[in-house]
């Protein structure tokens, strides 16, 4: 199969590599020095998952968003907040968008409620790139459930690559996020960073546009833009752990959720719970830990690492994680969805402490703080084991399972984490299979007497853990 030419120039820090195969037998380096030669890797565009891995299982939140035969209205006026590019959809496009709304949206965003449906329906029709990205993602999901092999709409994919380097509308930014989901659906590897960085940069410009505090900018922007910003912030935080970089939104998050800088913390417009099922303070803490890991690595390379400063900064982050729950967290647990969000946030909190102590103390599975918080993470996951909740929670916390799985030598914990990932392999698209393989590689390396930093493994695999 001939490669598709990529318009993303390496000079723009977006190397043209697509979906590199996971090197299951690779011996990883034991330092954080970049060692992955991207230019020599192939660009497969197929999924090697089984048909059951991509199977779709309906639940109580999935319903017909767009009724059969529904066509896009000729014009919709919603305050002229976005560029409109309404076109007549052909039958295939209309079917793809219906499939996206009915089946894909709830997989992309597990914790949102039905109020987002109209917002997303308008967003995907606000620009050509948004329509094409949604159709491409729907087609990927639809064909994967049928066990198709070698499917890719090359023409659409190429157009999206060329159109989404610099988003100019909300629809373009949303298309970038859809493309991040595209890579997540095919295992979490590939050139997701180019699309994510574009969405992040667009969101930051919106927040800075009127020179007001980020909190007020987030409150006053459109609902669709607020959703794009929150999603970009969350992806950026978790991607920064993979890339070992300073989160792009770190200063924004400090302004929004810092103990001394937060404004109107109880306002729903500022809450991350309804979008990603994670408390605001935990989102901030994860960003601070990623920044601490980046700072530590830079200092170590330069030979000027201060352990006392490392510990002090780590203790400040631990204080954030052990502070009082957010207002959005402690109210309204009477619904099944809010219970899922609470349980998900509990897992993120416990695993964030594992992440933190791995940065402070190193990747030592016998470290008491690491062992204790892995045990707490397992307890949190066990509280979410009923059928109606487990799928939503586990699919949301692959990041947490990966960190804890890599850093435990307890046989029962190892078995438990792999079991949770294996259960997801038969229920949804995603990266659970690759994450399980990554965890095994870390274990095998440690058992050979060649311990490796789990962040090095993720960095070399270029895997996004969302």
Coordinates of C-alpha atoms in Angstrom, one line a residue:
X1 CA 0.0 0.0 0.0
X2 CA 1.4 3.4 -1.0
X3 CA 1.9 5.9 1.8
X4 CA -0.2 9.0 1.9
X5 CA 1.9 12.1 1.7
X6 CA 1.7 14.1 4.8
X7 CA 1.5 17.9 4.6
X8 CA 2.7 18.2 8.2
X9 CA 6.3 19.5 7.8
X10 CA 8.8 18.2 10.3
X11 CA 10.0 21.7 10.6
X12 CA 6.8 22.5 12.4
X13 CA 7.6 19.9 15.0
X14 CA 5.0 17.5 13.6
X15 CA 7.0 14.5 12.2
X16 CA 5.0 12.7 9.5
X17 CA 4.6 9.3 11.2
X18 CA 1.3 7.5 11.3
X19 CA 0.3 4.8 13.7
X20 CA 3.7 3.1 14.3
X21 CA 3.4 -0.6 15.3
X22 CA 4.0 -1.2 18.9
X23 CA 7.4 -2.8 19.4
X24 CA 6.5 -5.6 21.7
X25 CA 10.0 -7.0 21.8
X26 CA 11.9 -3.7 22.1
X27 CA 14.5 -3.3 24.9
X28 CA 13.9 0.1 26.2
X29 CA 16.5 2.6 27.1
X30 CA 16.8 3.5 30.8
X31 CA 17.1 7.2 30.5
X32 CA 14.8 9.9 29.2
X33 CA 17.1 10.7 26.3
X34 CA 15.0 10.7 23.0
X35 CA 15.8 7.5 21.2
X36 CA 12.8 6.8 18.9
X37 CA 13.9 7.3 15.3
X38 CA 10.5 8.3 13.8
X39 CA 11.6 8.9 10.2
X40 CA 12.3 5.2 9.6
X41 CA 9.0 3.9 10.8
X42 CA 6.2 2.7 8.5
X43 CA 2.8 4.2 8.5
X44 CA 0.2 1.4 8.7
X45 CA -3.4 2.6 8.4
X46 CA -5.1 -0.6 9.4
X47 CA -6.3 -2.0 12.7
X48 CA -5.0 -5.4 13.9
X49 CA -7.6 -5.7 16.5
X50 CA -10.2 -8.5 16.3
X51 CA -13.8 -7.7 15.5
X52 CA -14.9 -8.3 19.1
X53 CA -12.4 -5.6 20.3
X54 CA -14.4 -3.0 18.4
X55 CA -17.8 -4.4 19.2
X56 CA -20.4 -1.9 20.3
X57 CA -22.5 -2.6 23.4
X58 CA -25.4 -0.2 24.0
X59 CA -26.2 1.0 27.5
X60 CA -28.8 3.2 29.0
X61 CA -27.1 6.4 27.9
X62 CA -27.1 5.5 24.2
X63 CA -30.2 6.4 22.3
X64 CA -31.2 7.7 18.9
X65 CA -29.9 11.3 19.0
X66 CA -30.7 11.9 15.3
X67 CA -33.8 10.0 14.0
X68 CA -33.4 8.0 10.8
X69 CA -33.9 10.1 7.7
X70 CA -33.1 13.4 9.5
X71 CA -31.3 15.8 7.2
X72 CA -29.4 18.9 8.1
X73 CA -31.6 22.0 8.2
X74 CA -30.7 24.6 5.5
X75 CA -29.9 27.3 8.0
X76 CA -29.5 27.6 11.8
X77 CA -28.8 30.9 13.6
X78 CA -27.2 30.6 16.9
X79 CA -25.9 34.0 17.7
X80 CA -23.4 34.0 14.7
X81 CA -20.7 32.7 17.1
X82 CA -19.1 30.4 14.5
X83 CA -18.4 30.4 10.9
X84 CA -21.2 28.5 9.1
X85 CA -20.5 26.3 6.1
X86 CA -23.9 24.5 5.7
X87 CA -23.9 22.2 2.7
X88 CA -26.3 19.6 1.4
X89 CA -25.3 16.2 2.7
X90 CA -25.5 13.2 0.5
X91 CA -27.0 10.0 1.8
X92 CA -23.7 8.5 2.9
X93 CA -22.6 11.6 4.8
X94 CA -25.9 11.8 6.6
X95 CA -25.7 8.1 7.6
X96 CA -22.2 8.6 8.8
X97 CA -23.1 11.6 11.0
X98 CA -26.1 9.8 12.4
X99 CA -23.8 6.9 13.3
X100 CA -21.4 9.3 14.9
X101 CA -24.1 10.8 17.1
X102 CA -25.7 7.5 18.0
X103 CA -22.7 5.4 18.7
X104 CA -19.4 7.3 18.6
X105 CA -20.0 10.4 20.7
X106 CA -20.7 8.4 23.9
X107 CA -17.5 6.5 23.5
X108 CA -15.4 9.7 22.9
X109 CA -16.9 11.5 25.9
X110 CA -18.0 9.0 28.6
X111 CA -19.1 11.4 31.3
X112 CA -21.1 14.0 29.3
X113 CA -24.9 14.1 29.5
X114 CA -27.5 14.5 26.8
X115 CA -27.3 18.3 26.9
X116 CA -24.2 18.1 24.7
X117 CA -25.9 16.4 21.7
X118 CA -27.3 19.6 20.1
X119 CA -24.1 21.4 20.7
X120 CA -22.0 18.7 19.0
X121 CA -24.5 18.4 16.1
X122 CA -24.1 22.1 15.4
X123 CA -20.3 21.9 15.8
X124 CA -19.8 19.2 13.2
X125 CA -21.7 21.2 10.7
X126 CA -19.9 24.5 11.3
X127 CA -17.0 23.7 9.0
X128 CA -16.0 21.2 6.3
X129 CA -13.2 19.9 8.4
X130 CA -15.5 19.1 11.4
X131 CA -17.9 17.2 9.1
X132 CA -15.1 15.3 7.5
X133 CA -13.5 14.4 10.8
X134 CA -16.8 13.2 12.3
X135 CA -17.5 11.1 9.2
X136 CA -14.1 9.7 9.2
X137 CA -14.3 8.7 12.9
X138 CA -17.8 7.3 12.3
X139 CA -16.6 5.3 9.4
X140 CA -13.7 3.9 11.4
X141 CA -16.0 2.8 14.2
X142 CA -18.6 1.3 11.9
X143 CA -16.2 -0.7 9.8
X144 CA -14.2 -1.9 12.8
X145 CA -17.3 -3.4 14.3
X146 CA -17.7 -5.3 11.1
X147 CA -14.2 -6.7 11.3
X148 CA -13.1 -4.8 8.2
X149 CA -9.3 -4.8 7.4
X150 CA -7.4 -2.2 5.6
X151 CA -10.1 0.4 5.7
X152 CA -9.2 4.1 5.4
X153 CA -10.8 6.9 3.3
X154 CA -7.5 8.2 2.0
X155 CA -9.0 11.2 0.3
X156 CA -10.9 12.4 3.4
X157 CA -7.9 11.7 5.7
X158 CA -5.6 13.7 3.4
X159 CA -7.9 16.6 3.3
X160 CA -8.2 16.7 7.1
X161 CA -4.4 16.6 7.5
X162 CA -4.1 19.6 5.2
X163 CA -6.9 21.6 6.7
X164 CA -6.2 21.2 10.4
X165 CA -2.7 22.5 10.9
X166 CA -4.0 25.9 12.1
X167 CA -7.7 25.9 13.2
X168 CA -9.6 29.1 12.5
X169 CA -13.1 28.1 13.8
X170 CA -14.6 26.2 16.6
X171 CA -15.5 23.5 14.1
X172 CA -11.9 23.1 13.0
X173 CA -10.7 22.8 16.6
X174 CA -13.4 20.2 17.2
X175 CA -12.2 18.3 14.1
X176 CA -8.7 18.2 15.7
X177 CA -10.2 16.6 18.8
X178 CA -12.0 14.1 16.6
X179 CA -8.7 13.2 15.0
X180 CA -7.2 12.6 18.5
X181 CA -10.0 10.2 19.1
X182 CA -9.3 8.6 15.8
X183 CA -5.8 7.6 17.0
X184 CA -7.1 6.6 20.4
X185 CA -9.6 4.3 18.6
X186 CA -6.8 2.7 16.7
X187 CA -4.6 2.1 19.8
X188 CA -3.4 5.5 21.0
X189 CA -0.3 5.7 18.9
X190 CA 0.5 7.8 15.9
X191 CA 0.6 11.5 15.0
X192 CA -2.1 12.5 17.5
X193 CA 0.2 15.2 18.9
X194 CA -0.1 17.5 15.8
X195 CA -3.9 17.6 16.1
X196 CA -3.9 18.0 19.9
X197 CA -1.4 20.8 19.8
X198 CA -3.4 22.7 17.2
X199 CA -6.6 22.4 19.3
X200 CA -4.7 23.5 22.4
X201 CA -3.1 26.5 20.8
X202 CA -6.5 27.6 19.4
X203 CA -8.1 27.2 22.8
X204 CA -5.4 29.2 24.5
X205 CA -5.7 32.0 22.0
X206 CA -9.5 32.2 22.7
X207 CA -8.8 32.4 26.5
X208 CA -6.3 35.2 25.9
X209 CA -8.3 37.1 23.3
X210 CA -10.0 39.7 25.6
X211 CA -7.1 39.9 28.1
X212 CA -9.3 38.8 31.0
X213 CA -8.7 36.1 33.6
X214 CA -9.0 32.6 32.2
X215 CA -11.9 31.9 34.6
X216 CA -14.0 34.7 33.3
X217 CA -13.0 33.9 29.7
X218 CA -14.2 30.3 30.2
X219 CA -17.4 31.4 31.8
X220 CA -18.3 34.0 29.1
X221 CA -17.4 32.0 26.0
X222 CA -19.9 29.9 24.0
X223 CA -20.9 26.4 25.3
X224 CA -19.3 24.8 22.4
X225 CA -16.0 26.7 22.9
X226 CA -16.1 25.9 26.6
X227 CA -16.4 22.2 25.8
X228 CA -13.5 22.4 23.3
X229 CA -11.3 24.2 25.8
X230 CA -12.0 21.7 28.7
X231 CA -11.4 18.7 26.4
X232 CA -8.2 20.2 25.1
X233 CA -7.0 21.0 28.7
X234 CA -7.6 17.4 29.8
X235 CA -5.9 15.8 26.8
X236 CA -3.0 18.2 27.2
X237 CA -2.5 17.2 30.8
X238 CA -2.4 13.5 30.1
X239 CA -0.4 13.9 26.9
X240 CA 2.2 15.8 28.9
X241 CA 2.8 12.7 31.0
X242 CA 3.5 10.7 27.8
X243 CA 5.7 13.4 26.2
X244 CA 7.4 14.4 29.5
X245 CA 6.8 18.0 28.8
X246 CA 5.3 21.1 30.6
X247 CA 1.6 21.2 30.0
X248 CA 0.6 24.0 27.6
X249 CA -2.4 24.9 29.9
X250 CA -0.4 24.8 33.2
X251 CA -0.7 28.5 33.9
X252 CA -4.3 28.5 32.9
X253 CA -5.0 25.6 35.2
X254 CA -3.2 27.3 38.1
X255 CA -5.4 30.4 37.5
X256 CA -8.6 28.4 37.3
X257 CA -8.1 25.9 40.1
X258 CA -5.1 27.0 42.3
X259 CA -5.8 27.2 46.0
X260 CA -5.2 30.9 46.1
X261 CA -6.2 32.0 42.6
X262 CA -9.4 30.0 41.9
X263 CA -12.4 32.2 41.1
X264 CA -16.0 31.0 41.5
X265 CA -14.8 27.5 41.9
X266 CA -18.3 26.2 42.4
X267 CA -19.6 27.4 39.0
X268 CA -20.5 24.5 36.6
X269 CA -18.9 26.4 33.7
X270 CA -15.5 25.8 35.4
X271 CA -16.0 22.2 36.5
X272 CA -14.2 19.3 34.8
X273 CA -16.4 16.7 36.4
X274 CA -19.1 16.9 33.8
X275 CA -16.7 16.6 30.9
X276 CA -14.0 14.1 32.1
X277 CA -15.2 12.9 35.5
X278 CA -12.2 14.4 37.3
X279 CA -12.3 17.0 40.1
X280 CA -10.7 20.4 39.3
X281 CA -8.0 20.1 41.9
X282 CA -7.0 16.7 40.6
X283 CA -6.7 18.0 37.1
X284 CA -4.4 20.7 38.4
X285 CA -2.4 18.2 40.5
X286 CA -1.8 16.0 37.4
X287 CA -0.6 19.0 35.5
X288 CA 1.7 20.0 38.3
X289 CA 3.1 16.4 38.5
X290 CA 3.8 16.4 34.8
X291 CA 5.6 19.7 35.1
X292 CA 7.6 18.4 38.1
X293 CA 8.7 15.4 36.1
X294 CA 9.8 17.7 33.3
X295 CA 11.6 20.0 35.7
X296 CA 13.3 17.0 37.4
X297 CA 14.5 15.5 34.2
X298 CA 15.9 18.9 33.0
X299 CA 17.7 19.4 36.3
X300 CA 19.1 15.9 36.3
X301 CA 20.5 16.3 32.8
X302 CA 22.1 19.6 33.7
X303 CA 23.6 18.1 36.9
X304 CA 21.8 20.6 39.2
X305 CA 18.9 18.6 40.7
X306 CA 18.0 19.7 44.2
X307 CA 16.4 16.9 46.1
X308 CA 15.1 19.2 48.8
X309 CA 13.4 21.4 46.2
X310 CA 12.0 18.3 44.5
X311 CA 10.5 17.1 47.8
X312 CA 9.2 20.5 48.7
X313 CA 7.4 20.8 45.3
X314 CA 6.1 17.3 45.7
X315 CA 4.6 18.0 49.1
X316 CA 2.8 21.1 47.7
X317 CA 1.2 18.9 45.1
X318 CA 0.3 16.3 47.7
X319 CA -1.4 19.0 49.7
X320 CA -3.6 19.8 46.7
X321 CA -4.6 16.1 46.3
X322 CA -5.5 15.8 50.0
X323 CA -7.5 19.0 50.2
X324 CA -11.2 19.3 50.6
X325 CA -13.3 18.0 47.7
X326 CA -14.5 20.4 45.0
X327 CA -18.1 21.8 45.4
X328 CA -19.0 20.1 42.1
X329 CA -17.9 16.8 43.6
X330 CA -19.8 16.8 46.9
X331 CA -23.2 17.6 45.5
X332 CA -25.6 15.7 43.4
X333 CA -24.6 12.0 43.6
X334 CA -28.2 10.8 43.3
X335 CA -27.9 9.8 39.6
X336 CA -26.0 6.9 38.1
X337 CA -23.9 9.3 35.9
X338 CA -22.8 11.4 38.9
X339 CA -21.9 8.2 40.7
X340 CA -19.7 7.2 37.8
X341 CA -18.0 10.6 37.8
X342 CA -17.3 10.4 41.5
X343 CA -15.8 6.9 41.3
X344 CA -13.7 7.9 38.3
X345 CA -12.4 10.9 40.1
X346 CA -11.5 8.8 43.1
X347 CA -9.4 6.5 40.9
X348 CA -7.6 9.5 39.4
X349 CA -6.9 10.9 42.8
X350 CA -5.3 7.7 44.1
X351 CA -3.3 7.1 41.0
X352 CA -2.1 10.7 40.9
X353 CA -0.4 10.0 44.2
X354 CA 1.3 7.0 42.7
X355 CA 2.4 9.2 39.8
X356 CA 3.6 11.9 42.2
X357 CA 5.7 9.5 44.3
X358 CA 7.2 7.9 41.3
X359 CA 8.5 11.3 40.3
X360 CA 9.8 12.1 43.8
X361 CA 11.2 8.7 44.7
X362 CA 11.8 7.0 41.4
X363 CA 10.2 3.9 39.9
X364 CA 10.6 1.7 42.9
X365 CA 7.7 -0.7 43.4
X366 CA 8.7 -1.3 47.0
X367 CA 8.4 2.4 47.9
X368 CA 5.8 2.5 50.7
X369 CA 4.0 5.5 49.3
X370 CA 3.8 3.9 45.8
X371 CA 2.6 0.6 47.3
X372 CA 0.0 2.2 49.5
X373 CA -1.5 4.3 46.8
X374 CA -1.6 1.5 44.3
X375 CA -3.6 -0.5 46.9
X376 CA -5.9 2.5 47.3
X377 CA -6.4 2.7 43.5
X378 CA -7.4 -1.0 43.4
X379 CA -9.9 -0.3 46.2
X380 CA -11.4 2.5 44.2
X381 CA -11.6 0.4 41.0
X382 CA -13.3 -2.4 43.0
X383 CA -16.0 0.0 44.1
X384 CA -16.9 0.5 40.5
X385 CA -17.2 -3.1 39.5
X386 CA -21.0 -3.3 39.1
X387 CA -21.9 -3.9 35.4
X388 CA -23.5 -0.6 34.8
X389 CA -20.6 1.4 36.1
X390 CA -17.4 -0.6 35.4
X391 CA -17.2 0.0 31.7
X392 CA -17.5 3.8 32.0
X393 CA -15.0 4.1 34.8
X394 CA -12.4 1.7 33.5
X395 CA -12.5 3.2 30.0
X396 CA -11.9 6.6 31.6
X397 CA -8.9 5.6 33.8
X398 CA -6.6 3.8 31.4
X399 CA -4.0 6.3 32.4
X400 CA -4.3 5.3 36.0
X401 CA -4.3 1.6 35.3
X402 CA -1.1 2.0 33.2
X403 CA 0.8 3.9 35.9
X404 CA -0.2 1.6 38.7
X405 CA 0.2 -1.6 36.6
X406 CA 3.8 -0.6 35.6
X407 CA 4.7 0.2 39.2
X408 CA 3.5 -2.9 41.1
X409 CA 5.2 -6.2 41.7
X410 CA 2.3 -7.5 43.7
X411 CA 0.9 -10.6 41.7
X412 CA -2.7 -10.0 42.8
X413 CA -2.6 -6.4 41.7
X414 CA -0.9 -7.3 38.4
X415 CA -3.6 -9.8 37.6
X416 CA -6.3 -7.4 38.6
X417 CA -5.1 -4.6 36.3
X418 CA -4.7 -6.9 33.3
X419 CA -8.2 -8.3 33.9
X420 CA -9.7 -4.9 33.9
X421 CA -8.0 -4.0 30.6
X422 CA -8.9 -7.4 29.1
X423 CA -12.6 -6.8 29.8
X424 CA -12.5 -3.6 27.8
X425 CA -10.9 -5.3 24.8
X426 CA -14.2 -7.1 24.2
X427 CA -16.4 -4.1 24.6
X428 CA -15.0 -1.0 22.8
X429 CA -12.5 0.5 20.5
X430 CA -9.5 2.0 22.2
X431 CA -6.0 1.4 23.5
X432 CA -6.4 -1.2 26.2
X433 CA -4.7 -3.9 24.3
X434 CA -1.6 -1.7 23.7
X435 CA -1.6 -0.5 27.3
X436 CA -1.6 -4.1 28.6
X437 CA 1.3 -5.0 26.3
X438 CA 3.2 -1.9 27.5
X439 CA 2.7 -2.9 31.1
X440 CA 4.0 -6.4 30.4
X441 CA 7.1 -4.9 28.7
X442 CA 7.9 -2.9 31.9
X443 CA 7.5 -6.0 34.0
X444 CA 9.7 -8.1 31.7
X445 CA 12.4 -5.5 31.7
X446 CA 12.4 -5.3 35.5
X447 CA 12.5 -9.1 35.9
X448 CA 15.5 -9.2 33.6
X449 CA 17.3 -6.8 35.9
X450 CA 16.9 -3.9 33.5
X451 CA 14.5 -1.6 35.2
X452 CA 13.1 1.1 33.0
X453 CA 11.2 4.3 33.8
X454 CA 7.5 3.8 32.7
X455 CA 7.5 7.3 31.3
X456 CA 10.4 6.3 29.0
X457 CA 8.3 3.4 27.7
X458 CA 5.3 5.7 27.0
X459 CA 7.5 8.4 25.5
X460 CA 9.2 5.9 23.1
X461 CA 5.8 4.3 22.2
X462 CA 4.3 7.8 21.7
X463 CA 1.1 6.5 23.3
X464 CA -1.7 8.8 24.5
X465 CA -3.3 7.4 27.7
X466 CA -6.8 8.9 27.6

